[in-house]
PDB file of C-alpha atoms in Angstrom:
ATOM      1  CA  MET A   1      19.028  32.628  25.488  1.00  0.00           C
ATOM      2  CA  VAL A   2      16.751  32.194  28.559  1.00  0.00           C
ATOM      3  CA  ALA A   3      18.716  31.206  31.770  1.00  0.00           C
ATOM      4  CA  GLN A   4      16.894  27.854  33.370  1.00  0.00           C
ATOM      5  CA  GLY A   5      15.772  28.991  36.918  1.00  0.00           C
ATOM      6  CA  PHE A   6      17.041  32.571  36.055  1.00  0.00           C
ATOM      7  CA  ILE A   7      15.630  34.965  39.701  1.00  0.00           C
ATOM      8  CA  VAL A   8      15.400  38.949  39.622  1.00  0.00           C
ATOM      9  CA  ASP A   9      17.443  40.123  41.803  1.00  0.00           C
ATOM     10  CA  LEU A  10      15.088  43.356  43.061  1.00  0.00           C
ATOM     11  CA  ASN A  11      18.501  45.438  44.860  1.00  0.00           C
ATOM     12  CA  LYS A  12      19.589  45.581  41.139  1.00  0.00           C
ATOM     13  CA  PRO A  13      17.756  47.708  38.123  1.00  0.00           C
ATOM     14  CA  LEU A  14      14.425  45.948  36.848  1.00  0.00           C
ATOM     15  CA  VAL A  15      14.155  46.257  33.207  1.00  0.00           C
ATOM     16  CA  PHE A  16      16.730  44.401  31.486  1.00  0.00           C
ATOM     17  CA  GLN A  17      16.354  41.626  33.991  1.00  0.00           C
ATOM     18  CA  VAL A  18      13.022  40.809  33.940  1.00  0.00           C
ATOM     19  CA  GLY A  19      12.747  39.595  29.898  1.00  0.00           C
ATOM     20  CA  HIS A  20      15.088  36.597  31.379  1.00  0.00           C
ATOM     21  CA  LEU A  21      12.661  34.957  33.058  1.00  0.00           C
ATOM     22  CA  GLY A  22      10.875  33.761  29.575  1.00  0.00           C
ATOM     23  CA  GLU A  23       7.496  32.036  30.332  1.00  0.00           C
ATOM     24  CA  ALA A  24       7.921  32.408  33.901  1.00  0.00           C
ATOM     25  CA  TYR A  25       7.261  36.185  33.457  1.00  0.00           C
ATOM     26  CA  GLN A  26       3.788  36.099  33.491  1.00  0.00           C
ATOM     27  CA  ASP A  27       3.354  34.120  36.935  1.00  0.00           C
ATOM     28  CA  TRP A  28       6.409  36.680  38.416  1.00  0.00           C
ATOM     29  CA  VAL A  29       4.689  40.121  37.570  1.00  0.00           C
ATOM     30  CA  HIS A  30       1.114  38.843  38.383  1.00  0.00           C
ATOM     31  CA  GLN A  31       2.648  37.867  41.975  1.00  0.00           C
ATOM     32  CA  PRO A  32       2.268  41.486  43.435  1.00  0.00           C
ATOM     33  CA  ILE A  33       4.495  43.397  45.849  1.00  0.00           C
ATOM     34  CA  PRO A  34       2.158  45.880  47.814  1.00  0.00           C
ATOM     35  CA  GLY A  35       4.937  48.280  49.313  1.00  0.00           C
ATOM     36  CA  LYS A  36       5.037  51.431  48.517  1.00  0.00           C
ATOM     37  CA  GLU A  37       8.814  51.739  47.803  1.00  0.00           C
ATOM     38  CA  SER A  38      10.030  52.720  44.404  1.00  0.00           C
ATOM     39  CA  PRO A  39      12.315  50.087  42.732  1.00  0.00           C
ATOM     40  CA  ARG A  40      15.159  51.296  40.211  1.00  0.00           C
ATOM     41  CA  TYR A  41      14.640  50.486  36.325  1.00  0.00           C
ATOM     42  CA  PHE A  42      17.838  51.729  35.104  1.00  0.00           C
ATOM     43  CA  GLU A  43      21.206  52.336  35.840  1.00  0.00           C
ATOM     44  CA  SER A  44      20.958  55.369  33.894  1.00  0.00           C
ATOM     45  CA  ASP A  45      19.718  58.397  35.880  1.00  0.00           C
ATOM     46  CA  PHE A  46      18.467  60.144  33.095  1.00  0.00           C
ATOM     47  CA  TRP A  47      16.130  57.156  32.176  1.00  0.00           C
ATOM     48  CA  GLU A  48      15.254  56.204  35.176  1.00  0.00           C
ATOM     49  CA  ARG A  49      14.056  60.180  35.840  1.00  0.00           C
ATOM     50  CA  LEU A  50      11.655  59.832  33.083  1.00  0.00           C
ATOM     51  CA  THR A  51       9.726  56.518  34.293  1.00  0.00           C
ATOM     52  CA  ARG A  52       8.969  58.973  37.759  1.00  0.00           C
ATOM     53  CA  THR A  53       5.656  61.218  37.642  1.00  0.00           C
ATOM     54  CA  LYS A  54       4.104  63.067  40.309  1.00  0.00           C
ATOM     55  CA  TRP A  55       0.260  62.316  39.601  1.00  0.00           C
ATOM     56  CA  TRP A  56      -0.566  66.706  39.851  1.00  0.00           C
ATOM     57  CA  VAL A  57       1.441  66.620  36.496  1.00  0.00           C
ATOM     58  CA  ILE A  58      -0.589  65.440  34.835  1.00  0.00           C
ATOM     59  CA  PRO A  59      -3.452  68.187  35.363  1.00  0.00           C
ATOM     60  CA  ILE A  60      -1.111  71.017  35.083  1.00  0.00           C
ATOM     61  CA  VAL A  61       0.315  70.108  31.225  1.00  0.00           C
ATOM     62  CA  TRP A  62      -2.769  68.648  30.020  1.00  0.00           C
ATOM     63  CA  LEU A  63      -5.975  70.613  31.194  1.00  0.00           C
ATOM     64  CA  PRO A  64      -4.555  73.797  29.072  1.00  0.00           C
ATOM     65  CA  VAL A  65      -4.396  71.385  25.844  1.00  0.00           C
ATOM     66  CA  VAL A  66      -8.017  70.164  26.585  1.00  0.00           C
ATOM     67  CA  CYS A  67      -9.129  73.845  27.302  1.00  0.00           C
ATOM     68  CA  TRP A  68      -7.218  74.992  23.969  1.00  0.00           C
ATOM     69  CA  SER A  69      -8.056  72.215  21.308  1.00  0.00           C
ATOM     70  CA  ILE A  70     -12.597  72.717  22.993  1.00  0.00           C
ATOM     71  CA  SER A  71     -12.029  76.503  22.313  1.00  0.00           C
ATOM     72  CA  LYS A  72     -10.889  75.624  18.568  1.00  0.00           C
ATOM     73  CA  SER A  73     -14.806  73.847  18.333  1.00  0.00           C
ATOM     74  CA  VAL A  74     -15.973  77.222  20.091  1.00  0.00           C
ATOM     75  CA  ARG A  75     -15.013  79.407  17.655  1.00  0.00           C
ATOM     76  CA  PHE A  76     -16.717  77.816  14.921  1.00  0.00           C
ATOM     77  CA  GLY A  77     -19.733  78.990  16.505  1.00  0.00           C
ATOM     78  CA  TYR A  78     -21.153  76.057  18.433  1.00  0.00           C
ATOM     79  CA  ALA A  79     -22.995  76.657  21.149  1.00  0.00           C
ATOM     80  CA  TYR A  80     -22.272  75.459  24.807  1.00  0.00           C
ATOM     81  CA  PRO A  81     -24.480  72.400  24.792  1.00  0.00           C
ATOM     82  CA  GLN A  82     -23.097  71.483  21.592  1.00  0.00           C
ATOM     83  CA  ILE A  83     -19.969  71.439  22.824  1.00  0.00           C
ATOM     84  CA  ALA A  84     -20.801  69.539  25.569  1.00  0.00           C
ATOM     85  CA  LEU A  85     -21.857  66.807  24.234  1.00  0.00           C
ATOM     86  CA  MET A  86     -19.090  66.479  21.678  1.00  0.00           C
ATOM     87  CA  VAL A  87     -16.972  66.664  24.769  1.00  0.00           C
ATOM     88  CA  ALA A  88     -18.778  64.116  26.405  1.00  0.00           C
ATOM     89  CA  PHE A  89     -18.796  61.640  23.358  1.00  0.00           C
ATOM     90  CA  GLY A  90     -14.970  62.306  23.408  1.00  0.00           C
ATOM     91  CA  ILE A  91     -15.126  60.977  26.843  1.00  0.00           C
ATOM     92  CA  LEU A  92     -17.045  58.327  25.977  1.00  0.00           C
ATOM     93  CA  ILE A  93     -14.572  56.917  23.288  1.00  0.00           C
ATOM     94  CA  TRP A  94     -11.630  57.684  25.674  1.00  0.00           C
ATOM     95  CA  THR A  95     -12.914  55.380  27.946  1.00  0.00           C
ATOM     96  CA  LEU A  96     -13.520  52.638  25.600  1.00  0.00           C
ATOM     97  CA  LEU A  97     -10.012  53.176  24.527  1.00  0.00           C
ATOM     98  CA  GLU A  98      -8.856  52.873  27.639  1.00  0.00           C
ATOM     99  CA  TYR A  99     -10.535  49.405  28.118  1.00  0.00           C
ATOM    100  CA  THR A 100      -9.523  48.028  25.026  1.00  0.00           C
ATOM    101  CA  LEU A 101      -6.057  48.986  25.594  1.00  0.00           C
ATOM    102  CA  HIS A 102      -5.758  47.602  29.551  1.00  0.00           C
ATOM    103  CA  ARG A 103      -7.612  44.056  27.982  1.00  0.00           C
ATOM    104  CA  PHE A 104      -5.636  43.462  24.768  1.00  0.00           C
ATOM    105  CA  LEU A 105      -2.427  45.699  24.887  1.00  0.00           C
ATOM    106  CA  PHE A 106      -1.344  45.721  28.891  1.00  0.00           C
ATOM    107  CA  HIS A 107      -2.322  42.091  30.030  1.00  0.00           C
ATOM    108  CA  ILE A 108      -0.684  40.758  26.219  1.00  0.00           C
ATOM    109  CA  LYS A 109       0.998  37.685  26.577  1.00  0.00           C
ATOM    110  CA  THR A 110       4.948  37.794  26.101  1.00  0.00           C
ATOM    111  CA  LYS A 111       7.206  35.038  26.993  1.00  0.00           C
ATOM    112  CA  SER A 112      10.566  36.373  24.976  1.00  0.00           C
ATOM    113  CA  TYR A 113      12.912  38.672  26.232  1.00  0.00           C
ATOM    114  CA  TRP A 114      12.384  42.138  24.581  1.00  0.00           C
ATOM    115  CA  GLY A 115       8.571  41.214  24.780  1.00  0.00           C
ATOM    116  CA  ASN A 116       8.573  40.723  28.064  1.00  0.00           C
ATOM    117  CA  THR A 117      10.968  43.365  28.735  1.00  0.00           C
ATOM    118  CA  LEU A 118       8.735  45.969  26.968  1.00  0.00           C
ATOM    119  CA  HIS A 119       5.550  44.782  28.638  1.00  0.00           C
ATOM    120  CA  TYR A 120       7.333  45.452  31.792  1.00  0.00           C
ATOM    121  CA  LEU A 121       7.961  48.977  31.022  1.00  0.00           C
ATOM    122  CA  LEU A 122       4.468  49.498  29.640  1.00  0.00           C
ATOM    123  CA  HIS A 123       2.508  47.870  32.502  1.00  0.00           C
ATOM    124  CA  GLY A 124       3.887  44.721  34.126  1.00  0.00           C
ATOM    125  CA  CYS A 125       5.534  47.033  36.406  1.00  0.00           C
ATOM    126  CA  HIS A 126       2.638  48.478  38.145  1.00  0.00           C
ATOM    127  CA  HIS A 127       1.395  44.666  38.572  1.00  0.00           C
ATOM    128  CA  LYS A 128       4.795  44.299  40.318  1.00  0.00           C
ATOM    129  CA  HIS A 129       4.596  46.914  41.874  1.00  0.00           C
ATOM    130  CA  PRO A 130       1.333  48.184  42.582  1.00  0.00           C
ATOM    131  CA  MET A 131       1.324  50.816  45.230  1.00  0.00           C
ATOM    132  CA  ASP A 132       4.536  52.512  43.608  1.00  0.00           C
ATOM    133  CA  GLY A 133       2.919  56.372  43.993  1.00  0.00           C
ATOM    134  CA  LEU A 134       6.355  57.238  41.303  1.00  0.00           C
ATOM    135  CA  ARG A 135       4.611  55.378  38.461  1.00  0.00           C
ATOM    136  CA  LEU A 136       1.360  55.245  38.511  1.00  0.00           C
ATOM    137  CA  VAL A 137       0.772  57.979  36.024  1.00  0.00           C
ATOM    138  CA  PHE A 138       2.277  57.792  31.938  1.00  0.00           C
ATOM    139  CA  PRO A 139       4.976  60.239  31.510  1.00  0.00           C
ATOM    140  CA  PRO A 140       4.069  63.857  29.595  1.00  0.00           C
ATOM    141  CA  THR A 141       7.057  62.911  27.679  1.00  0.00           C
ATOM    142  CA  ALA A 142       5.916  59.758  26.065  1.00  0.00           C
ATOM    143  CA  THR A 143       1.713  60.538  26.147  1.00  0.00           C
ATOM    144  CA  ALA A 144       2.995  63.129  23.857  1.00  0.00           C
ATOM    145  CA  ILE A 145       4.591  60.821  21.046  1.00  0.00           C
ATOM    146  CA  LEU A 146       1.409  59.083  21.393  1.00  0.00           C
ATOM    147  CA  LEU A 147      -1.027  61.969  20.845  1.00  0.00           C
ATOM    148  CA  LEU A 148      -0.065  62.687  17.247  1.00  0.00           C
ATOM    149  CA  PRO A 149      -1.303  59.555  15.894  1.00  0.00           C
ATOM    150  CA  PHE A 150      -4.401  60.227  17.445  1.00  0.00           C
ATOM    151  CA  TRP A 151      -5.330  63.757  16.786  1.00  0.00           C
ATOM    152  CA  ASN A 152      -4.533  62.296  12.937  1.00  0.00           C
ATOM    153  CA  LEU A 153      -6.649  59.902  13.525  1.00  0.00           C
ATOM    154  CA  VAL A 154      -9.857  62.075  14.595  1.00  0.00           C
ATOM    155  CA  LYS A 155      -8.726  65.293  11.684  1.00  0.00           C
ATOM    156  CA  PHE A 156      -8.965  62.027   9.655  1.00  0.00           C
ATOM    157  CA  ILE A 157     -12.398  60.641  10.408  1.00  0.00           C
ATOM    158  CA  PHE A 158     -14.760  63.800  12.240  1.00  0.00           C
ATOM    159  CA  THR A 159     -14.525  67.214  10.270  1.00  0.00           C
ATOM    160  CA  PRO A 160     -11.950  70.411  11.090  1.00  0.00           C
ATOM    161  CA  SER A 161     -15.270  71.951  13.425  1.00  0.00           C
ATOM    162  CA  ILE A 162     -15.763  68.925  15.616  1.00  0.00           C
ATOM    163  CA  ALA A 163     -12.519  66.889  15.381  1.00  0.00           C
ATOM    164  CA  PRO A 164     -10.498  69.527  18.250  1.00  0.00           C
ATOM    165  CA  ALA A 165     -14.247  69.313  20.677  1.00  0.00           C
ATOM    166  CA  LEU A 166     -13.924  65.642  20.407  1.00  0.00           C
ATOM    167  CA  PHE A 167     -10.295  65.466  20.491  1.00  0.00           C
ATOM    168  CA  GLY A 168     -10.709  67.604  23.853  1.00  0.00           C
ATOM    169  CA  GLY A 169     -12.960  65.297  25.068  1.00  0.00           C
ATOM    170  CA  GLY A 170     -10.878  62.521  25.077  1.00  0.00           C
ATOM    171  CA  LEU A 171      -7.670  63.708  26.508  1.00  0.00           C
ATOM    172  CA  LEU A 172     -10.100  65.314  29.081  1.00  0.00           C
ATOM    173  CA  GLY A 173     -10.819  61.786  29.892  1.00  0.00           C
ATOM    174  CA  TYR A 174      -7.856  60.266  29.390  1.00  0.00           C
ATOM    175  CA  VAL A 175      -7.032  63.258  32.495  1.00  0.00           C
ATOM    176  CA  ILE A 176      -9.240  61.891  34.531  1.00  0.00           C
ATOM    177  CA  TYR A 177      -8.673  58.016  34.012  1.00  0.00           C
ATOM    178  CA  ASP A 178      -5.073  59.284  35.257  1.00  0.00           C
ATOM    179  CA  VAL A 179      -5.788  60.607  38.292  1.00  0.00           C
ATOM    180  CA  THR A 180      -8.443  58.571  38.786  1.00  0.00           C
ATOM    181  CA  HIS A 181      -6.262  55.786  38.856  1.00  0.00           C
ATOM    182  CA  TYR A 182      -3.700  57.769  41.116  1.00  0.00           C
ATOM    183  CA  TYR A 183      -6.774  57.758  43.316  1.00  0.00           C
ATOM    184  CA  LEU A 184      -7.358  54.505  43.915  1.00  0.00           C
ATOM    185  CA  HIS A 185      -4.393  53.156  44.639  1.00  0.00           C
ATOM    186  CA  HIS A 186      -3.561  55.834  47.345  1.00  0.00           C
ATOM    187  CA  GLY A 187      -6.502  57.755  48.267  1.00  0.00           C
ATOM    188  CA  GLN A 188      -9.116  56.866  51.297  1.00  0.00           C
ATOM    189  CA  PRO A 189     -12.508  57.490  49.086  1.00  0.00           C
ATOM    190  CA  SER A 190     -15.540  58.431  51.985  1.00  0.00           C
ATOM    191  CA  MET A 191     -18.388  58.187  49.289  1.00  0.00           C
ATOM    192  CA  ALA A 192     -19.725  54.495  48.728  1.00  0.00           C
ATOM    193  CA  MET A 193     -19.740  54.788  44.517  1.00  0.00           C
ATOM    194  CA  GLN A 194     -15.288  55.626  44.926  1.00  0.00           C
ATOM    195  CA  ARG A 195     -14.556  52.638  47.637  1.00  0.00           C
ATOM    196  CA  ASN A 196     -16.726  50.050  45.167  1.00  0.00           C
ATOM    197  CA  LEU A 197     -14.418  51.307  42.806  1.00  0.00           C
ATOM    198  CA  LYS A 198     -11.273  51.317  44.365  1.00  0.00           C
ATOM    199  CA  LYS A 199     -12.489  47.760  45.638  1.00  0.00           C
ATOM    200  CA  TYR A 200     -13.087  46.622  41.875  1.00  0.00           C
ATOM    201  CA  HIS A 201      -9.546  48.333  40.555  1.00  0.00           C
ATOM    202  CA  LEU A 202      -7.499  46.367  43.463  1.00  0.00           C
ATOM    203  CA  ASN A 203      -9.631  43.208  42.402  1.00  0.00           C
ATOM    204  CA  HIS A 204      -7.889  42.980  39.452  1.00  0.00           C
ATOM    205  CA  HIS A 205      -4.268  43.920  40.965  1.00  0.00           C
ATOM    206  CA  PHE A 206      -4.629  41.233  43.635  1.00  0.00           C
ATOM    207  CA  ARG A 207      -7.338  38.769  42.884  1.00  0.00           C
ATOM    208  CA  ILE A 208      -8.204  38.460  39.512  1.00  0.00           C
ATOM    209  CA  HIS A 209      -5.837  40.381  36.811  1.00  0.00           C
ATOM    210  CA  ASN A 210      -7.281  38.465  33.501  1.00  0.00           C
ATOM    211  CA  LYS A 211     -11.057  41.077  34.397  1.00  0.00           C
ATOM    212  CA  GLY A 212     -12.013  44.185  35.227  1.00  0.00           C
ATOM    213  CA  PHE A 213      -9.415  46.478  32.724  1.00  0.00           C
ATOM    214  CA  GLY A 214     -11.810  49.538  33.508  1.00  0.00           C
ATOM    215  CA  ILE A 215     -10.391  52.062  35.607  1.00  0.00           C
ATOM    216  CA  THR A 216     -13.098  55.049  36.003  1.00  0.00           C
ATOM    217  CA  SER A 217     -16.120  52.999  35.586  1.00  0.00           C
ATOM    218  CA  SER A 218     -17.156  49.414  34.721  1.00  0.00           C
ATOM    219  CA  LEU A 219     -18.797  50.306  32.087  1.00  0.00           C
ATOM    220  CA  TRP A 220     -17.101  48.039  29.130  1.00  0.00           C
ATOM    221  CA  ASP A 221     -16.259  45.345  31.674  1.00  0.00           C
ATOM    222  CA  ARG A 222     -19.837  44.860  32.017  1.00  0.00           C
ATOM    223  CA  VAL A 223     -20.482  45.754  27.901  1.00  0.00           C
ATOM    224  CA  PHE A 224     -18.308  43.067  27.096  1.00  0.00           C
ATOM    225  CA  GLY A 225     -18.445  39.780  29.993  1.00  0.00           C
ATOM    226  CA  THR A 226     -14.885  40.866  31.859  1.00  0.00           C
ATOM    227  CA  LEU A 227     -16.663  42.116  34.913  1.00  0.00           C
ATOM    228  CA  PRO A 228     -15.103  39.956  37.732  1.00  0.00           C
ATOM    229  CA  GLN A 229     -17.760  37.706  40.294  1.00  0.00           C
ATOM    230  CA  SER A 230     -17.539  39.432  43.436  1.00  0.00           C
ATOM    231  CA  LYS A 231     -15.580  36.492  46.583  1.00  0.00           C
ATOM    232  CA  ALA A 232     -19.235  35.789  47.622  1.00  0.00           C
ATOM    233  CA  ALA A 233     -20.131  34.898  43.954  1.00  0.00           C
ATOM    234  CA  ALA A 234     -17.262  33.028  43.193  1.00  0.00           C
ATOM    235  CA  ARG A 235     -17.728  30.565  46.408  1.00  0.00           C
ATOM    236  CA  SER A 236     -20.972  29.839  46.024  1.00  0.00           C
ATOM    237  CA  PRO A 237     -21.388  26.069  43.943  1.00  0.00           C
TER     238      PRO A 237
END
């Protein structure tokens, strides 16, 4: 039962509070708190530690897996240009997956207690506290659980010689995505392209959360018509 007028106490663990917001959850979670503090999610220290990950853990854990996976295709005798094309295709597949997950899963509308709770853990927490530096990348434990079905799907669709390089490329795309995501929130880009990408992503957080679902590029937003308008274009009649 949803408590009418329920107010989340930010000084207490958040995860099991947000479900009580019911239909008000969507409005609440998209009103960001821009400070860099890292709120507590769980009473349990064990579960709390699992939610916090430093950005550099991602390349340390997953780049060796990327290299191992790509090397399996190299052993089939493919030339390096062929391997590079497979890896590039894997990265391209990841960018589409990145967009699709962000748009249709991470921004799913919820209003039930457990729906709100699970959404908050998955992505809502990031929109509420977008500058929380310890929760900007995906915990490796959760990633490892998700990788198994993706690997099995790639093996099912592609040949044993091609699948490892494609999977390695997709995993490399994920690593690029996670470290880019951290950089867009906490880095100070000097190049125009990087500054534009940062502006594009922060617009998604602070101006128009139902558009701009890419992270590493705006490619699929352009393809599917979800690229947000600039402020100047939005103001024009």
